[in-house]
mmCIF file of C-alpha atoms in Angstrom:
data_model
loop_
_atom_site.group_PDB
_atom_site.id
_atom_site.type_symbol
_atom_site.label_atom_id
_atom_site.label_comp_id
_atom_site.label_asym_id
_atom_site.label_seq_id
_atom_site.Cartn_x
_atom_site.Cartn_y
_atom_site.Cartn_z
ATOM 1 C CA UNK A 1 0.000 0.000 0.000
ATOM 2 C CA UNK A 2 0.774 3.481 -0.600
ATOM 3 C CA UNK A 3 1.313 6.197 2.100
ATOM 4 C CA UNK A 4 2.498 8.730 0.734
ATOM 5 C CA UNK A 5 -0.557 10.287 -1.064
ATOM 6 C CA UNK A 6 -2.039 13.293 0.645
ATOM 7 C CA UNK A 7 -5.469 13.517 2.079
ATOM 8 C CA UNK A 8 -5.700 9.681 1.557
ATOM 9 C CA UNK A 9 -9.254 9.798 2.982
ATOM 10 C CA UNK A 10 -10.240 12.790 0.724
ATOM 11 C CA UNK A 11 -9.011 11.290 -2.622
ATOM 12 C CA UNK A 12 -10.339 7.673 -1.552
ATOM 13 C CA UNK A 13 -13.597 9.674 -1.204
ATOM 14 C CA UNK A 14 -12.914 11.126 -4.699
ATOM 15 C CA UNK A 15 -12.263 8.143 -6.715
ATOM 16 C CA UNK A 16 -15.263 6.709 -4.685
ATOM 17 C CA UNK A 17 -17.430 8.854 -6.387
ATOM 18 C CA UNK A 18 -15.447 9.813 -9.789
ATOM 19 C CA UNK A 19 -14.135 6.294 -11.470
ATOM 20 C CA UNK A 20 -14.939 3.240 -11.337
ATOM 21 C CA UNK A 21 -12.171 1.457 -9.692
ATOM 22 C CA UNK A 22 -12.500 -1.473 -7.211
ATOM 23 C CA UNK A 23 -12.118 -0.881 -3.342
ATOM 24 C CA UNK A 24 -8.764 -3.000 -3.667
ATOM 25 C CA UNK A 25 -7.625 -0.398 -6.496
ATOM 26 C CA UNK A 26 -8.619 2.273 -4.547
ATOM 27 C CA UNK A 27 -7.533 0.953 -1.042
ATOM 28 C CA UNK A 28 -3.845 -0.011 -2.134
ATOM 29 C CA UNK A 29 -3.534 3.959 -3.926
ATOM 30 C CA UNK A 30 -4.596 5.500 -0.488
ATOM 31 C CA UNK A 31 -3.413 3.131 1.689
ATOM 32 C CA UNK A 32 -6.218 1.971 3.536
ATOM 33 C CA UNK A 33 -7.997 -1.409 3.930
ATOM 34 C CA UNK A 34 -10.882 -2.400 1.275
ATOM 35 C CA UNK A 35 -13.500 -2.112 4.089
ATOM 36 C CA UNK A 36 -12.784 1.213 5.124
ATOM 37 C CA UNK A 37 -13.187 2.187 1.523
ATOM 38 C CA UNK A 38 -16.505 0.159 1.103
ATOM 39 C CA UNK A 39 -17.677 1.777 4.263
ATOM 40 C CA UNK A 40 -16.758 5.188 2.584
ATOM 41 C CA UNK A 41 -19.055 3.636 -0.528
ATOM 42 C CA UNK A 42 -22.007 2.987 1.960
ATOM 43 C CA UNK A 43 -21.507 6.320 3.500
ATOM 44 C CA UNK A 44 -20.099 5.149 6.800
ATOM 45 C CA UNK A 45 -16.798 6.315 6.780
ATOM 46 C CA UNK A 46 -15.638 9.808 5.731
ATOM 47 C CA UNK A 47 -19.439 11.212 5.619
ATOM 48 C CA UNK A 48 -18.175 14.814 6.401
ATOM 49 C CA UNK A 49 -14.837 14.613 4.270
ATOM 50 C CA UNK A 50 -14.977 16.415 0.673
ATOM 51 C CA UNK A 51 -13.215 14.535 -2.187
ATOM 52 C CA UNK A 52 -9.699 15.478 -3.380
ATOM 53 C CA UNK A 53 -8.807 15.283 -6.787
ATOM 54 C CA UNK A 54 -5.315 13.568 -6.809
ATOM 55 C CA UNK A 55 -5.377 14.618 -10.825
ATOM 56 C CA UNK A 56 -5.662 17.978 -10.032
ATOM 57 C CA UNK A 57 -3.630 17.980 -7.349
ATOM 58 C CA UNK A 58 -0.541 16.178 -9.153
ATOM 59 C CA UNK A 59 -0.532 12.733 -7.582
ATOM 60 C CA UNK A 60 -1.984 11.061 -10.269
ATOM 61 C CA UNK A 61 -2.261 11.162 -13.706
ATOM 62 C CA UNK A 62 -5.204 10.982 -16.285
ATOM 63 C CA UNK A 63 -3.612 8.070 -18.724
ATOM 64 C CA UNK A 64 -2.757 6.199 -15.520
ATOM 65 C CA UNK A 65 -6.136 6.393 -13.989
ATOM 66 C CA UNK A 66 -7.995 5.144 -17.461
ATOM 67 C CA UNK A 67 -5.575 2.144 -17.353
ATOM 68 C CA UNK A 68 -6.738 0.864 -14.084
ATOM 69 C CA UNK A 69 -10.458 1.899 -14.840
ATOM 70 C CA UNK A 70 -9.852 -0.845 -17.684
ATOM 71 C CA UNK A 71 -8.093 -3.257 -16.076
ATOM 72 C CA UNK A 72 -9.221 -4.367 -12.105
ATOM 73 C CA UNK A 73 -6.185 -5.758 -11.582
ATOM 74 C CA UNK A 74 -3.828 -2.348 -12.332
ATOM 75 C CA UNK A 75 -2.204 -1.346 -9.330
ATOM 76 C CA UNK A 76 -2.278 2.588 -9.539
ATOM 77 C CA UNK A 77 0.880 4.498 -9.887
ATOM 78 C CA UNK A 78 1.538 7.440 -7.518
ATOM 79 C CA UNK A 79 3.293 10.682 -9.233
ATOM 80 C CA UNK A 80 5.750 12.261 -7.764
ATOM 81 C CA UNK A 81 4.291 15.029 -5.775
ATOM 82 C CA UNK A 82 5.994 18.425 -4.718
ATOM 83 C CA UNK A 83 3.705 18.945 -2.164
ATOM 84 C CA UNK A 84 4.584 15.797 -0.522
ATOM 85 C CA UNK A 85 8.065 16.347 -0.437
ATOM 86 C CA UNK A 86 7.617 19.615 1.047
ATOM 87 C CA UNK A 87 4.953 17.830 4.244
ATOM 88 C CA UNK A 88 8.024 15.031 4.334
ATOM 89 C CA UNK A 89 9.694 15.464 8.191
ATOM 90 C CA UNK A 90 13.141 16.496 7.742
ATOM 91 C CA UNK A 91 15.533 14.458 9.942
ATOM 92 C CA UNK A 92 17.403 16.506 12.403
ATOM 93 C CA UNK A 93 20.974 16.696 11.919
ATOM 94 C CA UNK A 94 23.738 15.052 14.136
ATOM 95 C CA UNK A 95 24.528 17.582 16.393
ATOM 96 C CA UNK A 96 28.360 19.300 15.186
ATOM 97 C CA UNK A 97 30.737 19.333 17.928
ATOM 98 C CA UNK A 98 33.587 21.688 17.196
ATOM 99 C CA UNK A 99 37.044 19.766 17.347
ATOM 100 C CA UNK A 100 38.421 22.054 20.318
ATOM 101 C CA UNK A 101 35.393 21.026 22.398
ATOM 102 C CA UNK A 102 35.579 16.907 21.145
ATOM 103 C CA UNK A 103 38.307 16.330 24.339
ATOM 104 C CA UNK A 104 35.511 17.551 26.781
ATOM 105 C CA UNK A 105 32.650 15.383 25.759
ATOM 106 C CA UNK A 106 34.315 12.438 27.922
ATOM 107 C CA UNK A 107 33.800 15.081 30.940
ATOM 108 C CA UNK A 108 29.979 15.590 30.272
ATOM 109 C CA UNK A 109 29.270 12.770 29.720
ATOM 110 C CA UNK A 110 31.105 11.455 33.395
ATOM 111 C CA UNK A 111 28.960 14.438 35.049
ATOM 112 C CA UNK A 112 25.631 13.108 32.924
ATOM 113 C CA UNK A 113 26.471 9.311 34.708
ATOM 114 C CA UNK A 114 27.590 11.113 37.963
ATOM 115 C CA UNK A 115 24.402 13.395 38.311
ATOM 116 C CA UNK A 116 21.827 12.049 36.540
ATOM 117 C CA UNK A 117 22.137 8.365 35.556
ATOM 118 C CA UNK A 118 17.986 8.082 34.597
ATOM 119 C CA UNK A 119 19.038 9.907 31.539
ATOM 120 C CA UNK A 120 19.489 7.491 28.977
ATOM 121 C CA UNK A 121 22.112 6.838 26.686
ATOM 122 C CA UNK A 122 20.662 7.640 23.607
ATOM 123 C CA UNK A 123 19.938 11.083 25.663
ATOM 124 C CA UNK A 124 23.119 11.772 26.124
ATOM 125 C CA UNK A 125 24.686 10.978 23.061
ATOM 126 C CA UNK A 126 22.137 12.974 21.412
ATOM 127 C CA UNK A 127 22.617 15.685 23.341
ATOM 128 C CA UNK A 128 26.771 15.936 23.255
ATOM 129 C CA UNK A 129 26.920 14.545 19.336
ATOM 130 C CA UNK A 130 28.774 11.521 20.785
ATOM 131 C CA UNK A 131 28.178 7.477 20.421
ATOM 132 C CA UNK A 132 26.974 5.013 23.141
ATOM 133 C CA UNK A 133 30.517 3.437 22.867
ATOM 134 C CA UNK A 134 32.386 6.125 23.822
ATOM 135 C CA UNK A 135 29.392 6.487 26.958
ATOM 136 C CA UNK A 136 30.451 2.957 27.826
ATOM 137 C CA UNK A 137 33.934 3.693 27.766
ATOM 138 C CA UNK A 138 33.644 6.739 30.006
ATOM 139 C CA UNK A 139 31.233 4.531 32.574
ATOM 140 C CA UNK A 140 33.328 1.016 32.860
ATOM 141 C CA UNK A 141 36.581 3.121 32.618
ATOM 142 C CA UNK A 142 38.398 1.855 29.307
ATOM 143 C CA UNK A 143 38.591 5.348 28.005
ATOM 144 C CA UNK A 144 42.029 6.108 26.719
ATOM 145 C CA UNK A 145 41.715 9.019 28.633
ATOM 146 C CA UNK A 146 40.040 7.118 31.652
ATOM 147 C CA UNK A 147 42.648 9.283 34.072
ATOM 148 C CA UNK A 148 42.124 12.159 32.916
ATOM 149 C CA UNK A 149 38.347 12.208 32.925
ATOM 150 C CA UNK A 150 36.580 14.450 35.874
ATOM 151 C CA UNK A 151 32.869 15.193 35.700
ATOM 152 C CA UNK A 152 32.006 18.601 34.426
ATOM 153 C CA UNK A 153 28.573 19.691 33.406
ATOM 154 C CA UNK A 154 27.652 20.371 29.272
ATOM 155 C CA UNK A 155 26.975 23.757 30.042
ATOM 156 C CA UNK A 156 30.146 24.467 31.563
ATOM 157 C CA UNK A 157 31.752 22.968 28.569
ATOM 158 C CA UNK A 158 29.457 24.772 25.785
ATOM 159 C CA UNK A 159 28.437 21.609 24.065
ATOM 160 C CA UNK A 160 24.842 22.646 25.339
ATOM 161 C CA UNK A 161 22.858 25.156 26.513
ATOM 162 C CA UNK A 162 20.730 25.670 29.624
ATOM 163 C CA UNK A 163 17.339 25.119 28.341
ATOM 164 C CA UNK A 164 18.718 21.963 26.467
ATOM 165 C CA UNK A 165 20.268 20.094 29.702
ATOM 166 C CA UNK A 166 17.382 21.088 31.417
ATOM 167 C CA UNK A 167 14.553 19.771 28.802
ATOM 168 C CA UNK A 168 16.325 16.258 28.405
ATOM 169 C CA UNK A 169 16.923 15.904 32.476
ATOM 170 C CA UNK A 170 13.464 16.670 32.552
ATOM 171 C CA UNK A 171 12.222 14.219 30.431
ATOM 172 C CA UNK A 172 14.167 11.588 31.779
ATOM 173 C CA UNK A 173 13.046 12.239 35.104
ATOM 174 C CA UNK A 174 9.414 12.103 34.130
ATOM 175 C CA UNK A 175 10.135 9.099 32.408
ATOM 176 C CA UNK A 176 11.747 7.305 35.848
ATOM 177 C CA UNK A 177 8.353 8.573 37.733
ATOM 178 C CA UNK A 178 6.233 6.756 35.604
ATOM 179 C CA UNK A 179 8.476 3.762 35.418
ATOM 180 C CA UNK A 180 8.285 3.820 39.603
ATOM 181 C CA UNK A 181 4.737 4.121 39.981
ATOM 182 C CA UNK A 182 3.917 1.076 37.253
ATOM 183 C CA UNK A 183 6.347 -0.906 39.349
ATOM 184 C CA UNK A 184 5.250 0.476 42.881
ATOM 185 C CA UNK A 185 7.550 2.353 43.748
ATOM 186 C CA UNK A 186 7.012 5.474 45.861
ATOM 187 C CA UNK A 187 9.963 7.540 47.350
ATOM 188 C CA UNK A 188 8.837 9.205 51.110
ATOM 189 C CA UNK A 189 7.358 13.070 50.151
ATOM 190 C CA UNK A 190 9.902 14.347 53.297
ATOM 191 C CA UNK A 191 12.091 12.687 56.045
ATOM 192 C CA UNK A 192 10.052 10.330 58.732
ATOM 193 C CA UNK A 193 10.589 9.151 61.623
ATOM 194 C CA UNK A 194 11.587 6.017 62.796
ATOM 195 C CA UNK A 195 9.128 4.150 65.553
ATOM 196 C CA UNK A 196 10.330 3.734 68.650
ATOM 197 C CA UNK A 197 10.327 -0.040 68.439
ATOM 198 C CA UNK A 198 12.540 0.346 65.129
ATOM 199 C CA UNK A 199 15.155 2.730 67.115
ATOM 200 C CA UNK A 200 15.693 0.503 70.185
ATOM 201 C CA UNK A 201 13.877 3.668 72.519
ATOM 202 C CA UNK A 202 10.977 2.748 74.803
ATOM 203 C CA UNK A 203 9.133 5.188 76.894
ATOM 204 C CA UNK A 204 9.373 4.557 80.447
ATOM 205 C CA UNK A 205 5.852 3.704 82.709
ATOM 206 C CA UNK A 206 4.109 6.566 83.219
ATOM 207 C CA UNK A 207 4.689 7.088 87.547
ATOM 208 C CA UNK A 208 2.101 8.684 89.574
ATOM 209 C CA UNK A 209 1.668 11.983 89.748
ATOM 210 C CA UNK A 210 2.601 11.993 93.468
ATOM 211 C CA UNK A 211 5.656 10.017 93.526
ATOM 212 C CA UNK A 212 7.809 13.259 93.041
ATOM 213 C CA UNK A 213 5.499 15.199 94.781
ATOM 214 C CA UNK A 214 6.970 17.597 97.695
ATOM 215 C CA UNK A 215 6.404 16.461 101.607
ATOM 216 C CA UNK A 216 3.606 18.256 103.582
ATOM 217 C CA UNK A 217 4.123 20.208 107.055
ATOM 218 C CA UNK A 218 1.412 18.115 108.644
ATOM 219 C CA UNK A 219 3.953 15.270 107.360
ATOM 220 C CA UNK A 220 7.133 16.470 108.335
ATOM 221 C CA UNK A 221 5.912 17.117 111.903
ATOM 222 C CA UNK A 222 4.219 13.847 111.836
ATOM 223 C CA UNK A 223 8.208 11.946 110.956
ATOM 224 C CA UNK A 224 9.654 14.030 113.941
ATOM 225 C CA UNK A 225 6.847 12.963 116.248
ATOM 226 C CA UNK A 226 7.704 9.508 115.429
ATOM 227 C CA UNK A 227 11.691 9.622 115.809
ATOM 228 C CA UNK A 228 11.310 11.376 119.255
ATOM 229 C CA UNK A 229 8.749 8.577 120.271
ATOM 230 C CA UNK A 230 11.032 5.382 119.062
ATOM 231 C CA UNK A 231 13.959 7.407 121.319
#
């Protein structure tokens, strides 16, 4: 099948109504599946979408179209459309790192492992223009330059900026939370504390309120009475 007409729903709808092609002929141009185009026949499918005209609009041509009409089994031809190279999405180019900042990407990448290891590889290596080899290098220590290496942030080091360190530690630290609460995982919102029985601490039994209680007169007279009497 096809994808890479434009508006396949609009020009299925068009041929629908305009030629007399089957729904395979029609499906396999638009990429779609026969029943959504019979459904689009019945008036199921696409009832609010108005037709495109894939003549008119340079996808495909008239002597092309009249050859399928006459033969079932024709398997339409797509043109080569402008317009869909211009909708294609243009792949982002590897990042350029000049070659007096190359030495420090071993650095970043130590203070990436250092500070933030949820950010993944692929991250990172976007993110410096480096490889995940050299990333495994720097984190079991076989870099050539394994003594040398001391952690030292991207920004520091101009092979980023700010709002680029802080989007992709962002990400990856969304990523971890969601990864932690599928599995269960909840970190503590603050510090707690421990229960007594945990820290080895019990709380003595309460004592009476008058065990430390201070002696009346009426009692310390009453003592004295009681010493001069066993004299």
């Amino acid at each position: 099948m096809s994808t890479d007409i434009l508006m396949p729903k609009a020009t299925a709808v068009w041929l629908v109504d305009n030629t007399s092609l089957t729904f395979e002929q029609i499906a396999d141009f638009c990429g779609l599946h026969p029943l959504e185009v019979r459904g689009i026949a019945d008036g199921e499918v696409a009832r609010d979408i108005r037709g495109a005209d894939p003549i008119a609009n340079g996808q495909l041509s008239r002597e092309e179209l009249d050859a399928a009409e006459k033969n079932d089994k024709h398997k339409l031809v797509a043109l080569k459309s402008r317009h869909a190279e211009y909708l294609k999405p243009q792949k982002k180019a590897p990042r350029y790192t000049p070659v007096s900042r190359r030495q420090d990407r071993p650095d970043a990448i130590a203070w990436f492992l250092r500070n933030h290891p949820e950010v993944a590889d692929s991250q990172v290596a976007r993110l410096l223009g480096t490889t995940k080899a050299t990333i495994d290098q720097v984190r079991n220590r076989t870099h050539w330059n394994s003594t040398n290496i001391k952690p030292v942030d991207p920004v520091t080091l101009g092979l980023s900026s700010q709002l680029e360190l802080d989007a992709v530690v962002k990400k990856a630290a969304e990523k971890k939370a969601r990864d932690d609460k599928r599995k269960g995982i909840v970190e503590p919102e603050g510090p707690t504390l421990m229960p007594a029985s945990e820290t080895g601490v019990v709380e003595a039994e309460e004592e009476p309120a008058y065990a430390h209680a201070e002696p009346t007169a009426e009692a310390v007279f009453a003592h004295h009475d009681d010493e001069h009497d066993e004299d």
